[in-house]
CSV table of C-alpha atoms and ligand atoms in Angstrom, one decimal:
chain,number,residue,atom,x,y,z
A,1,MET,CA,115.5,117.3,107.7
A,2,ILE,CA,113.1,116.5,110.6
A,3,LYS,CA,113.9,117.8,114.0
A,4,LEU,CA,112.2,116.4,117.1
A,5,PHE,CA,112.3,116.9,120.8
A,6,ASN,CA,113.8,113.8,122.4
A,7,THR,CA,112.8,113.2,126.0
A,8,LEU,CA,115.8,111.1,126.5
A,9,THR,CA,118.3,113.8,125.8
A,10,GLY,CA,116.0,116.7,126.8
A,11,LYS,CA,116.9,118.4,123.5
A,12,LYS,CA,115.5,119.0,120.0
A,13,GLU,CA,117.5,116.9,117.7
A,14,GLU,CA,117.9,116.1,114.0
A,15,PHE,CA,116.3,112.7,113.3
A,16,ILE,CA,118.8,110.2,112.0
A,17,PRO,CA,117.2,106.8,111.1
A,18,ILE,CA,118.8,103.4,111.9
A,19,ASN,CA,118.1,102.3,108.3
A,20,ALA,CA,118.1,105.0,105.6
A,21,GLY,CA,114.6,105.9,104.5
A,22,GLU,CA,112.9,103.9,107.2
A,23,VAL,CA,111.3,104.7,110.6
A,24,SER,CA,110.4,102.1,113.2
A,25,MET,CA,108.0,103.4,115.8
A,26,TYR,CA,106.4,101.9,118.9
A,27,VAL,CA,103.3,103.6,120.3
A,28,CYS,CA,102.0,102.5,123.7
A,29,GLY,CA,98.4,101.6,123.2
A,30,MET,CA,95.3,101.5,125.3
A,31,THR,CA,94.8,99.4,128.5
A,32,VAL,CA,91.4,98.2,127.4
A,33,GLN,CA,89.5,98.6,130.7
A,34,ASP,CA,87.3,101.5,129.4
A,35,ARG,CA,86.2,103.5,126.5
A,36,VAL,CA,88.7,105.6,124.5
A,37,HIS,CA,88.4,109.2,125.8
A,38,LEU,CA,89.4,112.6,124.6
A,39,GLY,CA,92.7,112.5,126.5
A,40,HIS,CA,93.8,109.1,125.0
A,41,MET,CA,93.0,110.3,121.5
A,42,ARG,CA,95.3,113.2,121.7
A,43,ALA,CA,98.3,110.8,121.9
A,44,TYR,CA,97.0,108.7,118.9
A,45,VAL,CA,96.2,111.7,116.7
A,46,MET,CA,99.7,113.0,117.5
A,47,SER,CA,101.5,109.7,116.7
A,48,ASP,CA,99.4,109.6,113.4
A,49,LEU,CA,100.6,113.1,112.6
A,50,ILE,CA,104.2,112.2,113.3
A,51,ARG,CA,103.9,109.2,111.0
A,52,ARG,CA,102.3,111.2,108.2
A,53,VAL,CA,105.0,113.9,108.4
A,54,PHE,CA,107.7,111.2,108.1
A,55,GLU,CA,105.8,109.6,105.2
A,56,TYR,CA,105.5,113.0,103.4
A,57,ASN,CA,109.3,113.3,103.7
A,58,GLY,CA,109.7,110.0,101.9
A,59,TYR,CA,110.2,107.6,104.8
A,60,ASN,CA,108.6,104.2,105.1
A,61,VAL,CA,107.1,104.1,108.5
A,62,LYS,CA,106.5,100.9,110.5
A,63,VAL,CA,104.2,101.6,113.5
A,64,VAL,CA,103.4,99.0,116.1
A,65,GLN,CA,100.8,99.8,118.7
A,66,ASN,CA,99.8,97.4,121.4
A,67,PHE,CA,96.7,96.7,123.4
A,68,THR,CA,97.2,95.9,127.1
A,69,ASP,CA,94.4,93.3,127.5
A,70,ILE,CA,95.4,91.9,130.9
A,71,ASP,CA,95.9,94.1,133.9
A,72,ASP,CA,94.7,94.5,137.5
A,73,LYS,CA,92.2,97.2,136.4
A,74,ILE,CA,90.8,95.1,133.6
A,75,ILE,CA,90.2,92.2,136.0
A,76,GLU,CA,88.6,94.6,138.5
A,77,ARG,CA,86.3,96.1,135.8
A,78,ALA,CA,85.3,92.7,134.5
A,79,ARG,CA,84.2,91.7,138.0
A,80,GLU,CA,82.3,94.9,138.3
A,81,PHE,CA,80.4,94.2,135.1
A,82,ASN,CA,80.1,90.5,136.0
A,83,THR,CA,81.7,89.5,132.7
A,84,ASP,CA,84.8,87.8,131.3
A,85,TYR,CA,87.9,90.0,131.1
A,86,ARG,CA,88.4,88.9,127.5
A,87,LEU,CA,84.9,90.0,126.5
A,88,LEU,CA,85.4,93.3,128.2
A,89,GLY,CA,88.8,93.8,126.5
A,90,GLU,CA,87.4,92.9,123.0
A,91,LYS,CA,84.6,95.4,123.5
A,92,TYR,CA,86.9,98.3,124.2
A,93,ILE,CA,89.4,97.2,121.5
A,94,ARG,CA,86.6,97.3,119.0
A,95,GLU,CA,85.5,100.8,120.2
A,96,TYR,CA,89.1,102.0,120.0
A,97,ILE,CA,89.6,100.7,116.4
A,98,GLU,CA,86.2,102.1,115.3
A,99,SER,CA,87.1,105.5,116.8
A,100,SER,CA,90.5,105.6,115.2
A,101,VAL,CA,89.1,104.7,111.8
A,102,ILE,CA,86.6,107.5,112.1
A,103,MET,CA,89.4,109.8,113.1
A,104,ASN,CA,91.4,108.8,109.9
A,105,ILE,CA,94.3,107.4,112.0
A,106,LYS,CA,96.4,105.2,109.7
A,107,PRO,CA,96.3,101.6,110.9
A,108,PRO,CA,99.6,100.3,112.4
A,109,TYR,CA,101.6,97.4,111.0
A,110,CYS,CA,100.1,95.4,113.8
A,111,TYR,CA,98.1,95.7,117.1
A,112,PRO,CA,99.8,93.1,119.3
A,113,LYS,CA,98.0,92.1,122.4
A,114,ALA,CA,99.7,91.2,125.7
A,115,THR,CA,97.8,88.0,126.2
A,116,GLN,CA,99.0,86.7,122.8
A,117,HIS,CA,102.7,87.2,123.7
A,118,ILE,CA,103.0,85.4,127.0
A,119,GLU,CA,105.7,83.1,125.6
A,120,GLU,CA,107.9,86.1,124.5
A,121,ILE,CA,107.2,87.7,127.9
A,122,ILE,CA,108.3,84.6,129.8
A,123,LYS,CA,111.4,84.3,127.8
A,124,LEU,CA,112.4,87.9,128.4
A,125,ILE,CA,111.8,87.5,132.2
A,126,GLU,CA,113.9,84.3,132.2
A,127,LYS,CA,116.8,86.2,130.6
A,128,LEU,CA,116.5,88.9,133.2
A,129,ILE,CA,116.6,86.3,136.0
A,130,GLU,CA,119.6,84.7,134.4
A,131,LYS,CA,121.4,88.0,134.2
A,132,GLU,CA,120.4,88.7,137.9
A,133,TYR,CA,118.3,91.7,137.0
A,134,ALA,CA,115.3,90.0,138.4
A,135,TYR,CA,114.5,87.9,141.5
A,136,ILE,CA,111.7,85.5,142.5
A,137,VAL,CA,109.7,85.8,145.7
A,138,LYS,CA,106.7,83.4,146.3
A,139,GLY,CA,105.9,83.1,142.6
A,140,ASN,CA,106.2,86.8,141.9
A,141,VAL,CA,109.2,88.0,139.8
A,142,TYR,CA,110.5,91.5,140.5
A,143,TYR,CA,112.9,93.7,138.6
A,144,SER,CA,115.9,94.8,140.6
A,145,THR,CA,116.2,98.5,139.9
A,146,ASN,CA,119.5,98.9,141.8
A,147,LYS,CA,121.1,96.6,139.3
A,148,PHE,CA,120.4,98.8,136.3
A,149,LYS,CA,122.9,101.6,136.6
A,150,GLU,CA,121.1,104.0,134.3
A,151,TYR,CA,117.8,103.7,136.0
A,152,GLY,CA,116.1,107.1,135.8
A,153,LYS,CA,117.9,108.3,132.7
A,154,LEU,CA,114.6,109.0,130.8
A,155,SER,CA,112.6,110.6,133.6
A,156,LYS,CA,115.7,112.3,135.0
A,157,LYS,CA,114.8,110.8,138.4
A,158,ARG,CA,117.4,109.7,141.0
A,159,ILE,CA,116.8,106.3,142.6
A,160,GLU,CA,117.5,107.8,146.1
A,161,ASP,CA,114.8,110.5,145.6
A,162,LEU,CA,112.4,107.9,144.3
A,163,ILE,CA,112.9,105.7,147.4
A,164,SER,CA,112.6,108.5,149.9
A,165,GLY,CA,109.6,110.0,148.1
A,166,SER,CA,108.1,106.6,147.5
A,167,ARG,CA,104.4,106.6,148.2
A,168,VAL,CA,104.2,102.9,147.2
A,169,LYS,CA,103.1,101.0,150.3
A,170,ILE,CA,106.0,98.9,151.5
A,171,ASN,CA,106.0,95.4,150.1
A,172,PRO,CA,108.3,93.3,152.3
A,173,ASP,CA,109.0,91.0,149.3
A,174,LYS,CA,110.7,93.7,147.4
A,175,LYS,CA,114.4,94.3,148.0
A,176,ASN,CA,113.9,97.9,147.1
A,177,PRO,CA,110.6,99.8,147.3
A,178,ILE,CA,110.8,100.9,143.6
A,179,ASP,CA,111.4,97.4,142.3
A,180,PHE,CA,108.5,96.5,140.0
A,181,ALA,CA,106.7,93.3,139.1
A,182,LEU,CA,107.6,91.4,135.9
A,183,TRP,CA,105.3,88.5,136.8
A,184,LYS,CA,102.5,88.4,139.3
A,185,ILE,CA,101.1,85.3,140.9
A,186,SER,CA,97.4,84.8,140.3
A,187,LYS,CA,95.0,84.9,143.2
A,188,GLU,CA,92.0,82.5,143.3
A,189,GLY,CA,89.6,83.2,140.5
A,190,GLU,CA,91.9,85.4,138.5
A,191,PRO,CA,93.1,84.6,134.9
A,192,TYR,CA,96.5,82.9,134.8
A,193,TRP,CA,99.1,81.4,132.5
A,194,TYR,CA,101.6,78.7,133.4
A,195,SER,CA,105.2,79.8,133.9
A,196,PRO,CA,108.4,78.5,135.5
A,197,TRP,CA,107.3,80.5,138.6
A,198,GLY,CA,103.8,79.1,138.9
A,199,LYS,CA,100.4,80.3,137.6
A,200,GLY,CA,100.4,84.0,137.1
A,201,ARG,CA,100.2,86.9,134.7
A,202,PRO,CA,102.7,89.4,133.3
A,203,GLY,CA,103.3,92.9,134.7
A,204,TRP,CA,102.4,95.9,132.5
A,205,HIS,CA,105.9,97.1,131.6
A,206,ILE,CA,107.4,93.8,130.4
A,207,GLU,CA,104.7,93.3,127.7
A,208,CYS,CA,105.8,96.5,125.8
A,209,SER,CA,109.5,95.4,126.0
A,210,ALA,CA,108.6,92.0,124.6
A,211,MET,CA,106.3,93.1,121.9
A,212,SER,CA,108.4,96.1,120.6
A,213,ILE,CA,111.5,93.9,120.4
A,214,LYS,CA,109.6,91.1,118.7
A,215,TYR,CA,108.2,93.4,115.9
A,216,LEU,CA,110.8,96.2,115.7
A,217,GLY,CA,114.0,94.7,116.9
A,218,GLU,CA,116.3,95.3,119.8
A,219,THR,CA,116.9,98.9,118.8
A,220,PHE,CA,114.3,100.9,117.0
A,221,ASP,CA,113.9,104.6,116.0
A,222,ILE,CA,111.0,106.1,117.9
A,223,HIS,CA,109.0,105.3,121.0
A,224,ALA,CA,106.0,107.5,121.5
A,225,GLY,CA,103.3,108.0,124.2
A,226,GLY,CA,101.9,110.5,126.7
A,227,THR,CA,104.0,112.2,129.3
A,228,ASP,CA,102.1,110.3,131.9
A,229,LEU,CA,103.9,107.2,130.7
A,230,ILE,CA,107.5,108.5,131.1
A,231,PHE,CA,107.6,107.3,134.7
A,232,PRO,CA,107.5,104.5,135.6
A,233,HIS,CA,106.3,102.8,132.4
A,234,HIS,CA,108.8,103.9,129.9
A,235,GLU,CA,111.7,104.1,132.4
A,236,ASN,CA,110.9,100.4,133.2
A,237,GLU,CA,110.7,99.4,129.6
A,238,ILE,CA,114.2,100.8,129.1
A,239,ALA,CA,115.5,99.1,132.2
A,240,GLN,CA,114.1,95.7,131.2
A,241,SER,CA,115.1,95.9,127.5
A,242,GLU,CA,118.5,97.3,127.8
A,243,ALA,CA,119.4,94.9,130.6
A,244,VAL,CA,118.6,92.0,128.3
A,245,THR,CA,120.0,93.2,125.0
A,246,GLY,CA,122.9,95.5,126.2
A,247,LYS,CA,121.8,97.9,123.4
A,248,THR,CA,120.0,101.2,123.3
A,249,PHE,CA,116.3,100.4,123.3
A,250,ALA,CA,114.8,103.3,121.4
A,251,ASN,CA,116.8,106.2,119.9
A,252,TYR,CA,114.1,108.9,120.2
A,253,TRP,CA,111.4,109.3,122.8
A,254,ILE,CA,108.5,111.5,121.9
A,255,HIS,CA,105.9,112.4,124.6
A,256,ASN,CA,102.8,114.5,124.2
A,257,GLU,CA,101.5,116.6,127.1
A,258,MET,CA,98.2,115.8,128.7
A,259,LEU,CA,94.7,116.9,128.1
A,260,ARG,CA,93.3,118.4,131.2
A,261,ILE,CA,89.9,119.4,132.5
A,262,LYS,CA,90.0,122.1,135.1
A,263,GLY,CA,93.6,121.2,135.8
A,264,GLU,CA,93.0,117.5,136.2
A,265,LYS,CA,94.0,114.6,133.9
A,266,MET,CA,91.0,113.0,132.3
A,267,SER,CA,90.1,109.7,133.9
A,268,LYS,CA,87.1,107.6,134.9
A,269,SER,CA,87.7,108.0,138.6
A,270,LEU,CA,87.5,111.8,138.4
A,271,SER,CA,84.2,111.6,136.5
A,272,ASN,CA,85.4,114.1,133.9
A,273,PHE,CA,85.3,111.4,131.2
A,274,LEU,CA,84.5,112.3,127.6
A,275,ALA,CA,84.4,109.3,125.3
A,276,VAL,CA,85.6,110.0,121.8
A,277,LYS,CA,82.7,108.3,120.2
A,278,ASP,CA,80.2,110.5,122.1
A,279,ILE,CA,82.2,113.6,121.1
A,280,LEU,CA,82.1,112.6,117.5
A,281,ASN,CA,78.2,112.6,117.6
A,282,GLY,CA,78.5,116.3,118.0
A,283,ILE,CA,81.4,117.4,115.9
A,284,SER,CA,83.2,116.1,112.8
A,285,PRO,CA,86.5,114.1,112.9
A,286,ASN,CA,88.2,116.9,111.0
A,287,SER,CA,87.0,119.4,113.7
A,288,LEU,CA,88.3,117.1,116.5
A,289,ARG,CA,91.7,116.7,114.7
A,290,LEU,CA,91.9,120.5,114.4
A,291,TYR,CA,91.1,120.9,118.1
A,292,TYR,CA,94.1,118.8,119.0
A,293,LEU,CA,96.5,120.2,116.4
A,294,LYS,CA,95.8,123.8,117.3
A,295,THR,CA,97.9,123.3,120.4
A,296,HIS,CA,101.5,122.1,120.2
A,297,PHE,CA,101.9,118.6,121.4
A,298,LYS,CA,104.5,119.7,124.0
A,299,SER,CA,102.0,122.0,125.6
A,300,PRO,CA,99.2,120.9,128.0
A,301,LEU,CA,95.7,121.1,126.4
A,302,GLU,CA,93.1,122.6,128.7
A,303,TYR,CA,89.6,121.4,127.8
A,304,ASP,CA,86.6,123.6,127.9
A,305,ASP,CA,83.2,123.3,126.2
A,306,ASN,CA,83.8,126.3,123.9
A,307,SER,CA,87.1,125.1,122.4
A,308,LEU,CA,85.4,122.2,120.5
A,309,ASN,CA,82.8,124.6,119.0
A,310,GLU,CA,85.6,127.1,118.0
A,311,SER,CA,87.4,124.3,116.2
A,312,SER,CA,84.2,123.2,114.5
A,313,ASN,CA,83.6,126.8,113.2
A,314,ALA,CA,87.2,127.1,112.1
A,315,MET,CA,87.0,123.8,110.3
A,316,ASN,CA,83.8,124.9,108.5
A,317,ARG,CA,85.6,128.0,107.3
A,318,VAL,CA,88.4,125.9,105.8
A,319,GLU,CA,86.0,123.3,104.2
A,320,ARG,CA,83.8,126.1,102.7
A,321,PHE,CA,86.9,127.9,101.3
A,322,VAL,CA,88.3,124.8,99.7
A,323,GLU,CA,84.9,123.8,98.3
A,324,GLU,CA,84.4,127.2,96.7
A,325,ASN,CA,88.0,127.7,95.4
A,326,TYR,CA,89.7,124.5,94.9
A,327,ILE,CA,90.2,123.5,91.2
A,328,SER,CA,93.2,121.3,90.9
A,329,GLU,CA,96.0,119.7,92.9
A,330,TYR,CA,98.5,121.4,90.7
A,331,LYS,CA,97.3,124.8,91.7
A,332,LEU,CA,99.7,125.4,94.5
A,333,ASN,CA,101.6,128.2,96.2
A,334,MET,CA,105.0,126.5,96.4
A,335,ASP,CA,106.6,129.0,98.7
A,336,LEU,CA,103.8,128.7,101.1
A,337,LEU,CA,103.9,124.9,101.0
A,338,LYS,CA,107.6,124.8,101.5
A,339,GLY,CA,107.4,127.3,104.5
A,340,VAL,CA,104.7,125.3,106.3
A,341,MET,CA,106.4,122.0,105.6
A,342,ASN,CA,109.5,123.4,107.3
A,343,ASP,CA,107.4,124.2,110.3
A,344,LEU,CA,105.9,120.7,110.4
A,345,ASN,CA,109.4,119.2,110.1
A,346,ASP,CA,110.5,121.4,113.0
A,347,ASN,CA,109.2,119.3,115.9
A,348,PHE,CA,105.7,119.0,114.3
A,349,ASN,CA,104.8,122.7,114.9
A,350,THR,CA,101.1,122.3,114.0
A,351,PRO,CA,99.9,125.6,115.7
A,352,LYS,CA,102.4,127.6,113.6
A,353,VAL,CA,101.3,125.8,110.4
A,354,LEU,CA,97.6,126.4,111.2
A,355,GLY,CA,98.3,130.0,112.1
A,356,THR,CA,99.9,130.6,108.7
A,357,LEU,CA,97.2,128.8,106.8
A,358,PHE,CA,94.3,130.6,108.6
A,359,SER,CA,95.9,134.0,108.0
A,360,ILE,CA,96.5,133.2,104.3
A,361,LEU,CA,92.8,132.1,104.1
A,362,ARG,CA,91.7,135.4,105.7
A,363,GLU,CA,93.8,137.4,103.2
A,364,ALA,CA,92.4,135.4,100.3
A,365,ASN,CA,88.9,136.1,101.4
A,366,SER,CA,89.7,139.8,101.4
A,367,GLY,CA,91.1,139.6,97.9
A,368,ILE,CA,94.8,139.2,98.5
A,369,GLY,CA,96.5,136.4,96.5
A,370,ASP,CA,95.3,133.7,94.1
A,371,LYS,CA,92.3,132.0,95.7
A,372,HIS,CA,92.8,128.8,93.7
A,373,GLU,CA,96.4,128.5,94.7
A,374,VAL,CA,95.6,129.2,98.4
A,375,ALA,CA,92.8,126.6,98.3
A,376,GLY,CA,95.1,124.0,96.6
A,377,THR,CA,97.8,124.6,99.2
A,378,ILE,CA,95.5,124.6,102.2
A,379,LYS,CA,93.9,121.3,101.0
A,380,LYS,CA,97.2,119.7,100.4
A,381,VAL,CA,98.7,120.7,103.8
A,382,PHE,CA,95.5,119.7,105.7
A,383,GLU,CA,95.6,116.3,103.9
A,384,ILE,CA,99.2,115.8,104.8
A,385,MET,CA,98.1,116.4,108.5
A,386,GLY,CA,95.4,113.7,108.1
A,387,PHE,CA,92.3,115.7,107.4
A,388,VAL,CA,89.8,114.4,104.8
A,389,PHE,CA,88.0,116.6,102.3
A,390,GLN,CA,84.8,114.9,101.2
A,391,LYS,CA,83.6,115.3,97.7
A,392,LYS,CA,80.7,117.7,98.0
A,393,GLU,CA,77.3,117.3,96.3
A,394,ARG,CA,78.2,120.2,94.0
A,395,ASN,CA,81.0,118.1,92.4
A,396,ASN,CA,78.4,115.4,91.6
A,397,LYS,CA,76.4,118.0,89.9
A,398,ILE,CA,79.4,119.0,87.8
A,399,ASP,CA,79.8,115.3,86.9
A,400,ASP,CA,76.2,115.2,85.8
A,401,ILE,CA,76.5,118.3,83.7
A,402,MET,CA,79.7,117.1,82.1
A,403,ASN,CA,78.2,113.8,81.2
A,404,LEU,CA,75.3,115.5,79.6
A,405,ILE,CA,77.6,117.7,77.5
A,406,ILE,CA,79.7,114.7,76.5
A,407,GLU,CA,76.6,112.9,75.4
A,408,ILE,CA,75.3,115.8,73.3
A,409,ARG,CA,78.7,116.1,71.7
A,410,LYS,CA,78.7,112.3,70.9
A,411,ASP,CA,75.2,112.7,69.2
A,412,LEU,CA,76.5,115.7,67.2
A,413,ARG,CA,79.5,113.7,66.0
A,414,GLU,CA,77.3,110.8,65.0
A,415,LYS,CA,75.2,113.2,63.0
A,416,LYS,CA,78.5,114.5,61.5
A,417,CYS,CA,78.0,118.0,63.0
A,418,PHE,CA,81.8,118.1,63.6
A,419,GLN,CA,81.9,121.9,63.6
A,420,ILE,CA,79.6,122.2,66.6
A,421,ALA,CA,81.2,119.2,68.4
A,422,ASP,CA,84.6,120.9,68.0
A,423,LYS,CA,83.2,124.2,69.2
A,424,ILE,CA,82.1,122.4,72.4
A,425,ARG,CA,85.6,121.0,72.9
A,426,TYR,CA,87.3,124.3,72.2
A,427,GLN,CA,85.0,126.2,74.6
A,428,LEU,CA,85.5,123.7,77.4
A,429,GLU,CA,89.3,123.9,76.9
A,430,ARG,CA,89.1,127.7,77.4
A,431,GLN,CA,87.5,126.9,80.8
A,432,GLY,CA,90.4,124.6,81.6
A,433,ILE,CA,88.4,121.4,81.0
A,434,GLU,CA,90.0,118.9,78.7
A,435,LEU,CA,88.1,116.1,76.8
A,436,MET,CA,89.9,112.9,76.0
A,437,ASP,CA,88.3,110.6,73.4
A,438,GLY,CA,89.2,106.9,73.9
A,439,GLN,CA,88.0,103.5,73.2
A,440,ASP,CA,85.7,103.4,76.2
A,441,GLY,CA,84.2,106.7,75.6
A,442,THR,CA,85.1,110.3,76.4
A,443,LYS,CA,86.7,111.3,79.7
A,444,TRP,CA,87.2,114.8,81.1
A,445,ASN,CA,89.7,116.4,83.3
A,446,ILE,CA,90.2,119.8,84.9
A,447,ARG,CA,93.7,121.1,84.1
B,501,ZN,ZN1,103.9,100.6,126.8
């Protein structure tokens, strides 16, 4: 059983899939106006971990993660760099995908882009207009928040409070200050698409509704993202989608807390920007993953320069221990494995799991417990959480030595020295190494 904290209900709940054995999950992806930074990557490592935990529990997980490749900020940045917005977007999409491959994030089912779904977006807006959830003013289309009775149900905000506290500058075209744009008319020199309301481009929120419905259906299991997206982005996604379909949009909403530097959210404008690719020049992807997972995803993560180094040192300890003591995937401490998997299944409690594993590792180093079992279990759980253990050079040496032994044994057999050849086999077996003679030579295996 997997339990997760659902922002929608404000409670930790047992996960019940729409279709048995399957999970459909939408992850809000990057707005490709800039490089992927340390704060973004927290959300993507987290959604990757969630996916892996579901997969370990036997679920088939379909993840869709979009790219917002048209947006006011993208147009602005493209102007700043004197380039085409498409080239700018492609550049940052490439950097994101490269970084996520290095971070061993499993690729999604697809990476839909907003600009490739204009038709679906227009159809969705047409339906909203038809149902009178949207209105047109001078080529712009706005969503009428008053019409959607449950507006605020995700962020637990009340419309009246939003209006009175609204810092949005008053737009005389809007019926209500918190109404938001579904379609924006293009100004001179800006990219545009043809629509029934004139030349324009989609608003940010509508693209996620259109793309998630297209690839995952009108109701899907999990919608994930950072807490900064709860309002207005996810609230608006719900308002748009549920107004059109009349169905629950997503059953579970999972939000990770922010990464902060000196109390501030990481962003370009605050010049506290740390690009993932630059960070990965200094520390390994495993160490960066450990850095994220040491803190629970529902807690803010405060960045300081030391914490990355600490993770690096801790990761080295794990890698060294596994390298020295791992012998086989079958050497496991089942009680330990079951215990930590229960913690992972309980709202993805990675700090608790890591705490347990590091204390077992410390004990094993001081002679308590079976080192081989501890190494096997640690490697397995780390791999479930998305870490990668490279085959070390030492293993290549073992390969070389084994190949030499096998060749000598072959020579002995050809010279009919069966007694010595059998002695080699017997002695290796006593060391837990099995030789298997077959048509294409002799293979070996550590039991
Ligand atoms: Zn989104």
